[in-house]
Amino acid sequence: MGTYAVTGAASGMGAATVQRLRAAGHRVITVDVKDADVVADLSTEAGRREASLRVLTTAEGRLDGAVLAAGIGPNRGPDVGRIAEVNYLGAVELLARWQPALAATEHAKVVVISSNSTTTTPLVPQRAVRALLAGDVARATRAVRLYGPARPAMIYAASKIALTRWVRRHAVQADWAGAGIRLNALAPGAILTPLLEQQLADPQQSKAVRRFPIPVGGFGDPGHLADWVCFMLSDSAEFLCGSLIFVDGGTDAHFRPDDWPKPVPLRQLVRYARRFRNS
Ligand code: NAD
């Protein structure tokens, strides 16, 4: 049986994942701002450091896997900087500190919860995404300041795009793929959790959420998403690396039926050709 760390474990998809892992006999170290083994606020640098170090101590430096599910939705309430801190830094800073513990077990699996907002939100400022990848939350929040009431939606999508790029950039590196760690992301659509319920409770946001096209109809079930997470933590995911799996009732396919494949970027081809010539 393995040892897993799960953030955002007190509610929604994180809680459903914890329940399944524990039912299967695994040891789970939960992290959340409330009701968790490690109570920490991932919107602060100190909270993220404390959470990552306490998990490492409890796990005695060895993790078979991790699930990064803590997140704040695109609601109008919280300040936009907090959304970016939790959704982006609250995942990548922890993962960077946990990498040696994940490498120590030689077969670790990591699932990061992204979102289909990455591909279905129009006009996300790329400057905000670049700022987050550089770790600069203040610059990211400045990049969305002209969006008015759409600022939370913009920073939410930017945080999930940056998070997914971080996953894809790192997953293939020697200290991740080469160290036996499988790092992947899941992109849920509208899933009926407290996060979505909060949006549905706001008349303005509710209208937008309910009008958003979901070809299969209705909202997703957090338990079903937790099943996907557990599958991505299992041995069956050994050949899964840097993938973003959409489980969104068809919204991404609806908006982007032909947006695939994109050509391989020229700089990657040049890099590959150089390596081939020098080998
Ligand atoms: P949820 O609100 O039920 O769970 C989120 C958890 O994150 C909560 O337990 C909350 O306490 C925790 N959290 C929030 N701020 C925190 C902080 N500062 N420090 C520590 N923990 C904090 O929501 P959910 O829908 O289960 O969300 C899980 C993940 O899925 C999130 O990353 C969310 O962005 C993503 N997601 C959700 C949906 C959806 O429709 N529900 C869709 C796409 C992506």
PDB file of C-alpha atoms and ligand atoms in Angstrom:
ATOM      1  CA  MET A   1       0.000   0.000   0.000  1.00  0.00           C
ATOM      2  CA  GLY A   2       1.252   3.467  -0.814  1.00  0.00           C
ATOM      3  CA  THR A   3       1.522   6.884   0.783  1.00  0.00           C
ATOM      4  CA  TYR A   4      -0.232   9.741  -1.027  1.00  0.00           C
ATOM      5  CA  ALA A   5      -0.516  13.487  -0.406  1.00  0.00           C
ATOM      6  CA  VAL A   6      -3.783  15.154  -1.461  1.00  0.00           C
ATOM      7  CA  THR A   7      -4.384  18.916  -1.373  1.00  0.00           C
ATOM      8  CA  GLY A   8      -7.881  20.382  -1.416  1.00  0.00           C
ATOM      9  CA  ALA A   9      -8.784  17.211   0.469  1.00  0.00           C
ATOM     10  CA  ALA A  10     -11.615  18.642   2.573  1.00  0.00           C
ATOM     11  CA  SER A  11     -14.162  19.021  -0.197  1.00  0.00           C
ATOM     12  CA  GLY A  12     -15.316  18.121  -3.707  1.00  0.00           C
ATOM     13  CA  MET A  13     -13.032  16.118  -5.988  1.00  0.00           C
ATOM     14  CA  GLY A  14     -10.167  16.088  -3.475  1.00  0.00           C
ATOM     15  CA  ALA A  15     -12.384  14.625  -0.734  1.00  0.00           C
ATOM     16  CA  ALA A  16     -13.826  12.006  -3.120  1.00  0.00           C
ATOM     17  CA  THR A  17     -10.277  10.990  -4.103  1.00  0.00           C
ATOM     18  CA  VAL A  18      -9.186  10.665  -0.449  1.00  0.00           C
ATOM     19  CA  GLN A  19     -12.180   8.465   0.277  1.00  0.00           C
ATOM     20  CA  ARG A  20     -11.303   6.097  -2.603  1.00  0.00           C
ATOM     21  CA  LEU A  21      -7.594   5.929  -1.761  1.00  0.00           C
ATOM     22  CA  ARG A  22      -8.292   5.183   1.916  1.00  0.00           C
ATOM     23  CA  ALA A  23     -10.935   2.583   0.998  1.00  0.00           C
ATOM     24  CA  ALA A  24      -8.263   0.858  -1.108  1.00  0.00           C
ATOM     25  CA  GLY A  25      -6.001   0.706   1.967  1.00  0.00           C
ATOM     26  CA  HIS A  26      -3.579   3.522   1.108  1.00  0.00           C
ATOM     27  CA  ARG A  27      -2.199   6.012   3.606  1.00  0.00           C
ATOM     28  CA  VAL A  28      -3.279   9.544   2.696  1.00  0.00           C
ATOM     29  CA  ILE A  29      -1.842  12.772   4.098  1.00  0.00           C
ATOM     30  CA  THR A  30      -4.483  15.439   3.557  1.00  0.00           C
ATOM     31  CA  VAL A  31      -3.769  19.145   3.083  1.00  0.00           C
ATOM     32  CA  ASP A  32      -6.392  21.886   3.174  1.00  0.00           C
ATOM     33  CA  VAL A  33      -7.172  25.230   4.768  1.00  0.00           C
ATOM     34  CA  LYS A  34      -9.629  23.341   7.024  1.00  0.00           C
ATOM     35  CA  ASP A  35     -10.408  19.752   8.168  1.00  0.00           C
ATOM     36  CA  ALA A  36      -7.108  18.145   7.144  1.00  0.00           C
ATOM     37  CA  ASP A  37      -4.053  16.390   8.588  1.00  0.00           C
ATOM     38  CA  VAL A  38      -2.040  19.411   7.509  1.00  0.00           C
ATOM     39  CA  VAL A  39      -4.049  22.611   7.847  1.00  0.00           C
ATOM     40  CA  ALA A  40      -2.356  25.324   5.816  1.00  0.00           C
ATOM     41  CA  ASP A  41      -3.339  28.318   3.708  1.00  0.00           C
ATOM     42  CA  LEU A  42      -1.874  27.734   0.256  1.00  0.00           C
ATOM     43  CA  SER A  43      -2.516  31.356  -0.717  1.00  0.00           C
ATOM     44  CA  THR A  44       0.573  32.413   1.274  1.00  0.00           C
ATOM     45  CA  GLU A  45       4.242  31.616   0.777  1.00  0.00           C
ATOM     46  CA  ALA A  46       4.548  30.626   4.456  1.00  0.00           C
ATOM     47  CA  GLY A  47       1.502  28.338   4.221  1.00  0.00           C
ATOM     48  CA  ARG A  48       2.865  26.591   1.132  1.00  0.00           C
ATOM     49  CA  ARG A  49       6.289  26.074   2.761  1.00  0.00           C
ATOM     50  CA  GLU A  50       4.702  24.781   5.968  1.00  0.00           C
ATOM     51  CA  ALA A  51       2.350  22.406   4.068  1.00  0.00           C
ATOM     52  CA  SER A  52       5.078  20.945   1.874  1.00  0.00           C
ATOM     53  CA  LEU A  53       7.534  20.425   4.745  1.00  0.00           C
ATOM     54  CA  ARG A  54       4.957  18.893   7.113  1.00  0.00           C
ATOM     55  CA  VAL A  55       3.880  16.412   4.415  1.00  0.00           C
ATOM     56  CA  LEU A  56       7.515  15.443   3.813  1.00  0.00           C
ATOM     57  CA  THR A  57       8.063  14.869   7.534  1.00  0.00           C
ATOM     58  CA  THR A  58       4.866  12.817   7.917  1.00  0.00           C
ATOM     59  CA  ALA A  59       5.673  10.773   4.806  1.00  0.00           C
ATOM     60  CA  GLU A  60       9.268  10.256   6.004  1.00  0.00           C
ATOM     61  CA  GLY A  61      10.599  11.506   2.671  1.00  0.00           C
ATOM     62  CA  ARG A  62       8.806   8.952   0.448  1.00  0.00           C
ATOM     63  CA  LEU A  63       5.647   9.581  -1.588  1.00  0.00           C
ATOM     64  CA  ASP A  64       4.015   7.076  -3.941  1.00  0.00           C
ATOM     65  CA  GLY A  65       1.910   9.846  -5.377  1.00  0.00           C
ATOM     66  CA  ALA A  66       0.268  13.212  -4.983  1.00  0.00           C
ATOM     67  CA  VAL A  67      -2.964  14.861  -6.046  1.00  0.00           C
ATOM     68  CA  LEU A  68      -3.023  18.653  -6.302  1.00  0.00           C
ATOM     69  CA  ALA A  69      -6.712  19.561  -6.105  1.00  0.00           C
ATOM     70  CA  ALA A  70      -6.776  22.691  -3.919  1.00  0.00           C
ATOM     71  CA  GLY A  71      -8.301  25.533  -5.876  1.00  0.00           C
ATOM     72  CA  ILE A  72     -10.472  28.641  -5.797  1.00  0.00           C
ATOM     73  CA  GLY A  73     -13.119  29.128  -8.474  1.00  0.00           C
ATOM     74  CA  PRO A  74     -13.616  32.171 -10.704  1.00  0.00           C
ATOM     75  CA  ASN A  75     -16.008  33.795  -8.263  1.00  0.00           C
ATOM     76  CA  ARG A  76     -16.326  37.523  -7.903  1.00  0.00           C
ATOM     77  CA  GLY A  77     -15.551  37.455  -4.171  1.00  0.00           C
ATOM     78  CA  PRO A  78     -11.855  36.693  -3.620  1.00  0.00           C
ATOM     79  CA  ASP A  79      -9.143  39.002  -4.842  1.00  0.00           C
ATOM     80  CA  VAL A  80      -7.649  37.772  -8.079  1.00  0.00           C
ATOM     81  CA  GLY A  81      -4.151  37.446  -6.616  1.00  0.00           C
ATOM     82  CA  ARG A  82      -5.458  34.834  -4.165  1.00  0.00           C
ATOM     83  CA  ILE A  83      -6.907  32.752  -7.024  1.00  0.00           C
ATOM     84  CA  ALA A  84      -3.493  32.713  -8.722  1.00  0.00           C
ATOM     85  CA  GLU A  85      -1.615  31.978  -5.479  1.00  0.00           C
ATOM     86  CA  VAL A  86      -3.726  28.920  -4.606  1.00  0.00           C
ATOM     87  CA  ASN A  87      -4.373  27.521  -8.092  1.00  0.00           C
ATOM     88  CA  TYR A  88      -0.865  27.951  -9.508  1.00  0.00           C
ATOM     89  CA  LEU A  89       1.734  28.441  -6.738  1.00  0.00           C
ATOM     90  CA  GLY A  90      -0.284  26.199  -4.376  1.00  0.00           C
ATOM     91  CA  ALA A  91       0.444  23.307  -6.744  1.00  0.00           C
ATOM     92  CA  VAL A  92       3.832  23.998  -8.337  1.00  0.00           C
ATOM     93  CA  GLU A  93       5.698  25.086  -5.188  1.00  0.00           C
ATOM     94  CA  LEU A  94       4.550  21.969  -3.351  1.00  0.00           C
ATOM     95  CA  LEU A  95       5.474  19.712  -6.256  1.00  0.00           C
ATOM     96  CA  ALA A  96       8.936  21.249  -6.573  1.00  0.00           C
ATOM     97  CA  ARG A  97       9.576  20.508  -2.869  1.00  0.00           C
ATOM     98  CA  TRP A  98       8.066  17.011  -3.089  1.00  0.00           C
ATOM     99  CA  GLN A  99      10.048  15.930  -6.182  1.00  0.00           C
ATOM    100  CA  PRO A 100      12.819  14.155  -4.183  1.00  0.00           C
ATOM    101  CA  ALA A 101      10.222  12.239  -2.114  1.00  0.00           C
ATOM    102  CA  LEU A 102       8.357  11.248  -5.287  1.00  0.00           C
ATOM    103  CA  ALA A 103      11.607  10.179  -6.964  1.00  0.00           C
ATOM    104  CA  ALA A 104      12.529   8.125  -3.889  1.00  0.00           C
ATOM    105  CA  THR A 105       9.797   5.536  -4.583  1.00  0.00           C
ATOM    106  CA  GLU A 106      10.811   5.284  -8.312  1.00  0.00           C
ATOM    107  CA  HIS A 107       7.221   4.768  -9.532  1.00  0.00           C
ATOM    108  CA  ALA A 108       5.306   7.804  -8.212  1.00  0.00           C
ATOM    109  CA  LYS A 109       2.250   9.185  -9.990  1.00  0.00           C
ATOM    110  CA  VAL A 110       1.100  12.795  -9.737  1.00  0.00           C
ATOM    111  CA  VAL A 111      -2.275  14.162 -10.821  1.00  0.00           C
ATOM    112  CA  VAL A 112      -2.743  17.920 -11.014  1.00  0.00           C
ATOM    113  CA  ILE A 113      -6.314  19.208 -11.327  1.00  0.00           C
ATOM    114  CA  SER A 114      -6.389  21.710 -14.163  1.00  0.00           C
ATOM    115  CA  SER A 115      -9.641  22.759 -15.870  1.00  0.00           C
ATOM    116  CA  ASN A 116     -11.322  22.895 -19.264  1.00  0.00           C
ATOM    117  CA  SER A 117     -11.376  26.676 -18.754  1.00  0.00           C
ATOM    118  CA  THR A 118      -7.858  26.423 -20.246  1.00  0.00           C
ATOM    119  CA  THR A 119      -9.308  25.874 -23.727  1.00  0.00           C
ATOM    120  CA  THR A 120     -12.822  27.288 -23.446  1.00  0.00           C
ATOM    121  CA  THR A 121     -12.244  30.772 -21.972  1.00  0.00           C
ATOM    122  CA  PRO A 122     -11.874  33.427 -24.665  1.00  0.00           C
ATOM    123  CA  LEU A 123      -9.353  36.300 -24.541  1.00  0.00           C
ATOM    124  CA  VAL A 124      -7.151  35.043 -21.688  1.00  0.00           C
ATOM    125  CA  PRO A 125      -4.179  37.447 -21.621  1.00  0.00           C
ATOM    126  CA  GLN A 126      -1.025  35.492 -22.402  1.00  0.00           C
ATOM    127  CA  ARG A 127       0.925  38.097 -20.405  1.00  0.00           C
ATOM    128  CA  ALA A 128      -0.789  36.797 -17.263  1.00  0.00           C
ATOM    129  CA  VAL A 129       0.152  33.204 -18.145  1.00  0.00           C
ATOM    130  CA  ARG A 130       3.787  34.173 -18.785  1.00  0.00           C
ATOM    131  CA  ALA A 131       3.915  36.158 -15.532  1.00  0.00           C
ATOM    132  CA  LEU A 132       2.676  33.171 -13.529  1.00  0.00           C
ATOM    133  CA  LEU A 133       5.176  30.828 -15.176  1.00  0.00           C
ATOM    134  CA  ALA A 134       7.809  33.328 -14.027  1.00  0.00           C
ATOM    135  CA  GLY A 135       6.310  33.140 -10.499  1.00  0.00           C
ATOM    136  CA  ASP A 136       5.160  36.775 -10.586  1.00  0.00           C
ATOM    137  CA  VAL A 137       1.580  36.926  -9.244  1.00  0.00           C
ATOM    138  CA  ALA A 138       1.600  40.740  -8.965  1.00  0.00           C
ATOM    139  CA  ARG A 139       2.437  41.080 -12.693  1.00  0.00           C
ATOM    140  CA  ALA A 140      -0.260  38.492 -13.560  1.00  0.00           C
ATOM    141  CA  THR A 141      -2.924  40.421 -11.651  1.00  0.00           C
ATOM    142  CA  ARG A 142      -1.859  43.666 -13.389  1.00  0.00           C
ATOM    143  CA  ALA A 143      -2.292  41.891 -16.737  1.00  0.00           C
ATOM    144  CA  VAL A 144      -6.011  41.310 -16.042  1.00  0.00           C
ATOM    145  CA  ARG A 145      -6.831  44.667 -14.430  1.00  0.00           C
ATOM    146  CA  LEU A 146      -8.658  46.027 -17.506  1.00  0.00           C
ATOM    147  CA  TYR A 147     -11.078  43.113 -17.674  1.00  0.00           C
ATOM    148  CA  GLY A 148     -13.513  44.535 -15.081  1.00  0.00           C
ATOM    149  CA  PRO A 149     -15.947  41.920 -13.743  1.00  0.00           C
ATOM    150  CA  ALA A 150     -14.275  39.244 -15.907  1.00  0.00           C
ATOM    151  CA  ARG A 151     -10.992  39.549 -13.932  1.00  0.00           C
ATOM    152  CA  PRO A 152     -11.612  36.431 -11.765  1.00  0.00           C
ATOM    153  CA  ALA A 153     -12.488  34.324 -14.841  1.00  0.00           C
ATOM    154  CA  MET A 154      -9.369  35.573 -16.650  1.00  0.00           C
ATOM    155  CA  ILE A 155      -6.974  34.918 -13.758  1.00  0.00           C
ATOM    156  CA  TYR A 156      -8.644  31.554 -13.119  1.00  0.00           C
ATOM    157  CA  ALA A 157      -8.089  30.416 -16.721  1.00  0.00           C
ATOM    158  CA  ALA A 158      -4.581  31.935 -16.773  1.00  0.00           C
ATOM    159  CA  SER A 159      -3.690  30.089 -13.542  1.00  0.00           C
ATOM    160  CA  LYS A 160      -4.859  26.769 -14.993  1.00  0.00           C
ATOM    161  CA  ILE A 161      -3.091  27.347 -18.337  1.00  0.00           C
ATOM    162  CA  ALA A 162       0.160  28.182 -16.521  1.00  0.00           C
ATOM    163  CA  LEU A 163      -0.309  25.152 -14.242  1.00  0.00           C
ATOM    164  CA  THR A 164      -0.830  22.818 -17.195  1.00  0.00           C
ATOM    165  CA  ARG A 165       2.188  24.236 -19.051  1.00  0.00           C
ATOM    166  CA  TRP A 166       4.289  23.740 -15.908  1.00  0.00           C
ATOM    167  CA  VAL A 167       3.096  20.121 -15.799  1.00  0.00           C
ATOM    168  CA  ARG A 168       3.879  19.473 -19.463  1.00  0.00           C
ATOM    169  CA  ARG A 169       7.279  21.191 -19.309  1.00  0.00           C
ATOM    170  CA  HIS A 170       8.374  19.281 -16.207  1.00  0.00           C
ATOM    171  CA  ALA A 171       6.759  15.876 -16.882  1.00  0.00           C
ATOM    172  CA  VAL A 172       9.204  15.024 -19.665  1.00  0.00           C
ATOM    173  CA  GLN A 173      12.379  16.126 -17.854  1.00  0.00           C
ATOM    174  CA  ALA A 174      15.020  13.748 -16.513  1.00  0.00           C
ATOM    175  CA  ASP A 175      14.213  14.585 -12.877  1.00  0.00           C
ATOM    176  CA  TRP A 176      10.546  13.722 -13.423  1.00  0.00           C
ATOM    177  CA  ALA A 177      10.010  11.159 -16.252  1.00  0.00           C
ATOM    178  CA  GLY A 178      13.603   9.949 -15.845  1.00  0.00           C
ATOM    179  CA  ALA A 179      13.143   9.570 -12.085  1.00  0.00           C
ATOM    180  CA  GLY A 180      10.124   7.288 -12.549  1.00  0.00           C
ATOM    181  CA  ILE A 181       7.591  10.032 -11.726  1.00  0.00           C
ATOM    182  CA  ARG A 182       4.518  10.228 -13.942  1.00  0.00           C
ATOM    183  CA  LEU A 183       3.193  13.792 -13.899  1.00  0.00           C
ATOM    184  CA  ASN A 184      -0.162  14.424 -15.606  1.00  0.00           C
ATOM    185  CA  ALA A 185      -3.151  16.748 -15.430  1.00  0.00           C
ATOM    186  CA  LEU A 186      -6.908  16.302 -15.486  1.00  0.00           C
ATOM    187  CA  ALA A 187      -9.173  18.947 -17.028  1.00  0.00           C
ATOM    188  CA  PRO A 188     -12.670  18.701 -15.539  1.00  0.00           C
ATOM    189  CA  GLY A 189     -15.598  20.632 -16.957  1.00  0.00           C
ATOM    190  CA  ALA A 190     -18.489  21.798 -14.750  1.00  0.00           C
ATOM    191  CA  ILE A 191     -18.516  19.334 -11.836  1.00  0.00           C
ATOM    192  CA  LEU A 192     -21.155  19.625  -9.114  1.00  0.00           C
ATOM    193  CA  THR A 193     -18.974  20.446  -6.090  1.00  0.00           C
ATOM    194  CA  PRO A 194     -19.160  23.312  -3.545  1.00  0.00           C
ATOM    195  CA  LEU A 195     -16.960  25.353  -5.908  1.00  0.00           C
ATOM    196  CA  LEU A 196     -19.569  25.149  -8.696  1.00  0.00           C
ATOM    197  CA  GLU A 197     -22.452  25.518  -6.219  1.00  0.00           C
ATOM    198  CA  GLN A 198     -20.953  28.847  -5.156  1.00  0.00           C
ATOM    199  CA  GLN A 199     -21.048  30.019  -8.784  1.00  0.00           C
ATOM    200  CA  LEU A 200     -24.614  28.765  -9.191  1.00  0.00           C
ATOM    201  CA  ALA A 201     -25.641  30.751  -6.091  1.00  0.00           C
ATOM    202  CA  ASP A 202     -24.661  34.017  -7.819  1.00  0.00           C
ATOM    203  CA  PRO A 203     -27.505  34.948 -10.236  1.00  0.00           C
ATOM    204  CA  GLN A 204     -25.145  36.549 -12.777  1.00  0.00           C
ATOM    205  CA  GLN A 205     -22.653  33.677 -12.798  1.00  0.00           C
ATOM    206  CA  SER A 206     -25.383  31.059 -12.622  1.00  0.00           C
ATOM    207  CA  LYS A 207     -26.822  32.271 -15.923  1.00  0.00           C
ATOM    208  CA  ALA A 208     -23.398  32.047 -17.599  1.00  0.00           C
ATOM    209  CA  VAL A 209     -22.659  28.579 -16.136  1.00  0.00           C
ATOM    210  CA  ARG A 210     -26.069  27.170 -17.118  1.00  0.00           C
ATOM    211  CA  ARG A 211     -25.827  28.526 -20.668  1.00  0.00           C
ATOM    212  CA  PHE A 212     -22.371  27.093 -21.248  1.00  0.00           C
ATOM    213  CA  PRO A 213     -22.636  24.218 -23.753  1.00  0.00           C
ATOM    214  CA  ILE A 214     -22.199  20.720 -22.292  1.00  0.00           C
ATOM    215  CA  PRO A 215     -23.047  18.256 -25.093  1.00  0.00           C
ATOM    216  CA  VAL A 216     -23.809  15.318 -22.757  1.00  0.00           C
ATOM    217  CA  GLY A 217     -26.050  17.559 -20.589  1.00  0.00           C
ATOM    218  CA  GLY A 218     -26.050  18.268 -16.843  1.00  0.00           C
ATOM    219  CA  PHE A 219     -23.041  18.597 -14.559  1.00  0.00           C
ATOM    220  CA  GLY A 220     -20.275  16.099 -13.808  1.00  0.00           C
ATOM    221  CA  ASP A 221     -20.131  13.964 -10.671  1.00  0.00           C
ATOM    222  CA  PRO A 222     -17.129  14.508  -8.309  1.00  0.00           C
ATOM    223  CA  GLY A 223     -16.995  10.756  -7.597  1.00  0.00           C
ATOM    224  CA  HIS A 224     -16.557   9.992 -11.300  1.00  0.00           C
ATOM    225  CA  LEU A 225     -13.700  12.500 -11.499  1.00  0.00           C
ATOM    226  CA  ALA A 226     -12.093  10.878  -8.441  1.00  0.00           C
ATOM    227  CA  ASP A 227     -12.251   7.546 -10.300  1.00  0.00           C
ATOM    228  CA  TRP A 228     -10.267   9.147 -13.143  1.00  0.00           C
ATOM    229  CA  VAL A 229      -7.735  10.509 -10.642  1.00  0.00           C
ATOM    230  CA  CYS A 230      -7.301   7.063  -9.061  1.00  0.00           C
ATOM    231  CA  PHE A 231      -6.830   5.483 -12.500  1.00  0.00           C
ATOM    232  CA  MET A 232      -4.141   8.085 -13.266  1.00  0.00           C
ATOM    233  CA  LEU A 233      -2.448   7.115  -9.962  1.00  0.00           C
ATOM    234  CA  SER A 234      -2.535   3.405 -10.791  1.00  0.00           C
ATOM    235  CA  ASP A 235       0.072   1.215 -12.528  1.00  0.00           C
ATOM    236  CA  SER A 236      -2.040   1.539 -15.703  1.00  0.00           C
ATOM    237  CA  ALA A 237      -0.755   5.129 -15.957  1.00  0.00           C
ATOM    238  CA  GLU A 238       2.884   4.011 -16.278  1.00  0.00           C
ATOM    239  CA  PHE A 239       3.017   5.186 -19.938  1.00  0.00           C
ATOM    240  CA  LEU A 240       1.040   8.404 -19.327  1.00  0.00           C
ATOM    241  CA  CYS A 241       3.401  11.398 -19.202  1.00  0.00           C
ATOM    242  CA  GLY A 242       2.614  15.108 -19.503  1.00  0.00           C
ATOM    243  CA  SER A 243      -0.939  14.443 -20.685  1.00  0.00           C
ATOM    244  CA  LEU A 244      -3.954  16.647 -20.067  1.00  0.00           C
ATOM    245  CA  ILE A 245      -7.088  14.480 -19.894  1.00  0.00           C
ATOM    246  CA  PHE A 246     -10.397  16.288 -20.510  1.00  0.00           C
ATOM    247  CA  VAL A 247     -13.423  14.942 -18.617  1.00  0.00           C
ATOM    248  CA  ASP A 248     -15.881  17.707 -19.400  1.00  0.00           C
ATOM    249  CA  GLY A 249     -19.003  16.319 -21.031  1.00  0.00           C
ATOM    250  CA  GLY A 250     -17.771  17.419 -24.466  1.00  0.00           C
ATOM    251  CA  THR A 251     -17.399  21.190 -23.969  1.00  0.00           C
ATOM    252  CA  ASP A 252     -13.800  21.314 -25.212  1.00  0.00           C
ATOM    253  CA  ALA A 253     -14.678  19.201 -28.280  1.00  0.00           C
ATOM    254  CA  HIS A 254     -17.728  21.406 -28.894  1.00  0.00           C
ATOM    255  CA  PHE A 255     -15.662  24.593 -29.090  1.00  0.00           C
ATOM    256  CA  ARG A 256     -12.589  23.123 -30.771  1.00  0.00           C
ATOM    257  CA  PRO A 257     -13.531  20.194 -33.037  1.00  0.00           C
ATOM    258  CA  ASP A 258     -10.698  20.912 -35.495  1.00  0.00           C
ATOM    259  CA  ASP A 259      -8.186  22.565 -33.191  1.00  0.00           C
ATOM    260  CA  TRP A 260      -5.948  19.527 -33.326  1.00  0.00           C
ATOM    261  CA  PRO A 261      -3.246  18.657 -34.154  1.00  0.00           C
ATOM    262  CA  LYS A 262      -1.172  21.803 -34.021  1.00  0.00           C
ATOM    263  CA  PRO A 263       2.127  21.599 -35.889  1.00  0.00           C
ATOM    264  CA  VAL A 264       5.185  20.768 -33.764  1.00  0.00           C
ATOM    265  CA  PRO A 265       6.841  24.125 -32.959  1.00  0.00           C
ATOM    266  CA  LEU A 266       9.812  24.808 -35.249  1.00  0.00           C
ATOM    267  CA  ARG A 267      12.183  25.353 -32.320  1.00  0.00           C
ATOM    268  CA  GLN A 268      11.471  21.820 -31.039  1.00  0.00           C
ATOM    269  CA  LEU A 269      12.181  20.361 -34.494  1.00  0.00           C
ATOM    270  CA  VAL A 270      15.467  22.295 -34.696  1.00  0.00           C
ATOM    271  CA  ARG A 271      16.460  21.097 -31.204  1.00  0.00           C
ATOM    272  CA  TYR A 272      15.627  17.491 -32.164  1.00  0.00           C
ATOM    273  CA  ALA A 273      17.566  17.740 -35.471  1.00  0.00           C
ATOM    274  CA  ARG A 274      20.647  19.115 -33.650  1.00  0.00           C
ATOM    275  CA  ARG A 275      20.569  16.325 -31.091  1.00  0.00           C
ATOM    276  CA  PHE A 276      20.146  13.730 -33.886  1.00  0.00           C
ATOM    277  CA  ARG A 277      23.113  15.186 -35.833  1.00  0.00           C
ATOM    278  CA  ASN A 278      25.349  15.203 -32.744  1.00  0.00           C
ATOM    279  CA  SER A 279      24.507  11.669 -31.623  1.00  0.00           C
TER     280      SER A 279
HETATM  281  P1  NAD B   1     -14.100  22.455  -3.755  1.00  0.00           P
HETATM  282  O1  NAD B   1     -14.327  23.878  -3.416  1.00  0.00           O
HETATM  283  O2  NAD B   1     -15.103  21.457  -3.359  1.00  0.00           O
HETATM  284  O3  NAD B   1     -12.671  21.982  -3.204  1.00  0.00           O
HETATM  285  C1  NAD B   1     -11.545  22.808  -3.240  1.00  0.00           C
HETATM  286  C2  NAD B   1     -10.745  22.617  -1.957  1.00  0.00           C
HETATM  287  O4  NAD B   1      -9.615  23.499  -2.003  1.00  0.00           O
HETATM  288  C3  NAD B   1     -11.555  22.968  -0.690  1.00  0.00           C
HETATM  289  O5  NAD B   1     -11.494  21.933   0.267  1.00  0.00           O
HETATM  290  C4  NAD B   1     -10.878  24.225  -0.179  1.00  0.00           C
HETATM  291  O6  NAD B   1     -10.901  24.380   1.240  1.00  0.00           O
HETATM  292  C5  NAD B   1      -9.445  24.038  -0.718  1.00  0.00           C
HETATM  293  N1  NAD B   1      -8.771  25.337  -0.716  1.00  0.00           N
HETATM  294  C6  NAD B   1      -9.231  26.498  -1.220  1.00  0.00           C
HETATM  295  N2  NAD B   1      -8.401  27.507  -0.920  1.00  0.00           N
HETATM  296  C7  NAD B   1      -7.386  26.954  -0.209  1.00  0.00           C
HETATM  297  C8  NAD B   1      -6.233  27.499   0.413  1.00  0.00           C
HETATM  298  N3  NAD B   1      -5.970  28.809   0.402  1.00  0.00           N
HETATM  299  N4  NAD B   1      -5.386  26.655   1.054  1.00  0.00           N
HETATM  300  C9  NAD B   1      -5.659  25.315   1.134  1.00  0.00           C
HETATM  301  N5  NAD B   1      -6.748  24.763   0.564  1.00  0.00           N
HETATM  302  C10 NAD B   1      -7.603  25.575  -0.087  1.00  0.00           C
HETATM  303  O7  NAD B   1     -13.892  22.444  -5.324  1.00  0.00           O
HETATM  304  P2  NAD B   1     -13.633  21.295  -6.402  1.00  0.00           P
HETATM  305  O8  NAD B   1     -14.568  21.579  -7.510  1.00  0.00           O
HETATM  306  O9  NAD B   1     -13.572  19.941  -5.834  1.00  0.00           O
HETATM  307  O10 NAD B   1     -12.193  21.763  -6.908  1.00  0.00           O
HETATM  308  C11 NAD B   1     -11.072  20.909  -6.995  1.00  0.00           C
HETATM  309  C12 NAD B   1     -10.177  21.403  -8.133  1.00  0.00           C
HETATM  310  O11 NAD B   1     -10.871  21.207  -9.370  1.00  0.00           O
HETATM  311  C13 NAD B   1      -9.848  22.889  -8.064  1.00  0.00           C
HETATM  312  O12 NAD B   1      -8.487  23.067  -8.404  1.00  0.00           O
HETATM  313  C14 NAD B   1     -10.727  23.511  -9.134  1.00  0.00           C
HETATM  314  O13 NAD B   1     -10.152  24.673  -9.678  1.00  0.00           O
HETATM  315  C15 NAD B   1     -10.788  22.385 -10.147  1.00  0.00           C
HETATM  316  N6  NAD B   1     -11.930  22.434 -11.062  1.00  0.00           N
HETATM  317  C16 NAD B   1     -13.211  22.418 -10.577  1.00  0.00           C
HETATM  318  C17 NAD B   1     -14.267  22.420 -11.491  1.00  0.00           C
HETATM  319  C18 NAD B   1     -15.709  22.354 -11.038  1.00  0.00           C
HETATM  320  O14 NAD B   1     -16.600  22.607 -11.859  1.00  0.00           O
HETATM  321  N7  NAD B   1     -15.996  22.005  -9.815  1.00  0.00           N
HETATM  322  C19 NAD B   1     -14.007  22.460 -12.869  1.00  0.00           C
HETATM  323  C20 NAD B   1     -12.693  22.491 -13.317  1.00  0.00           C
HETATM  324  C21 NAD B   1     -11.659  22.466 -12.401  1.00  0.00           C
END
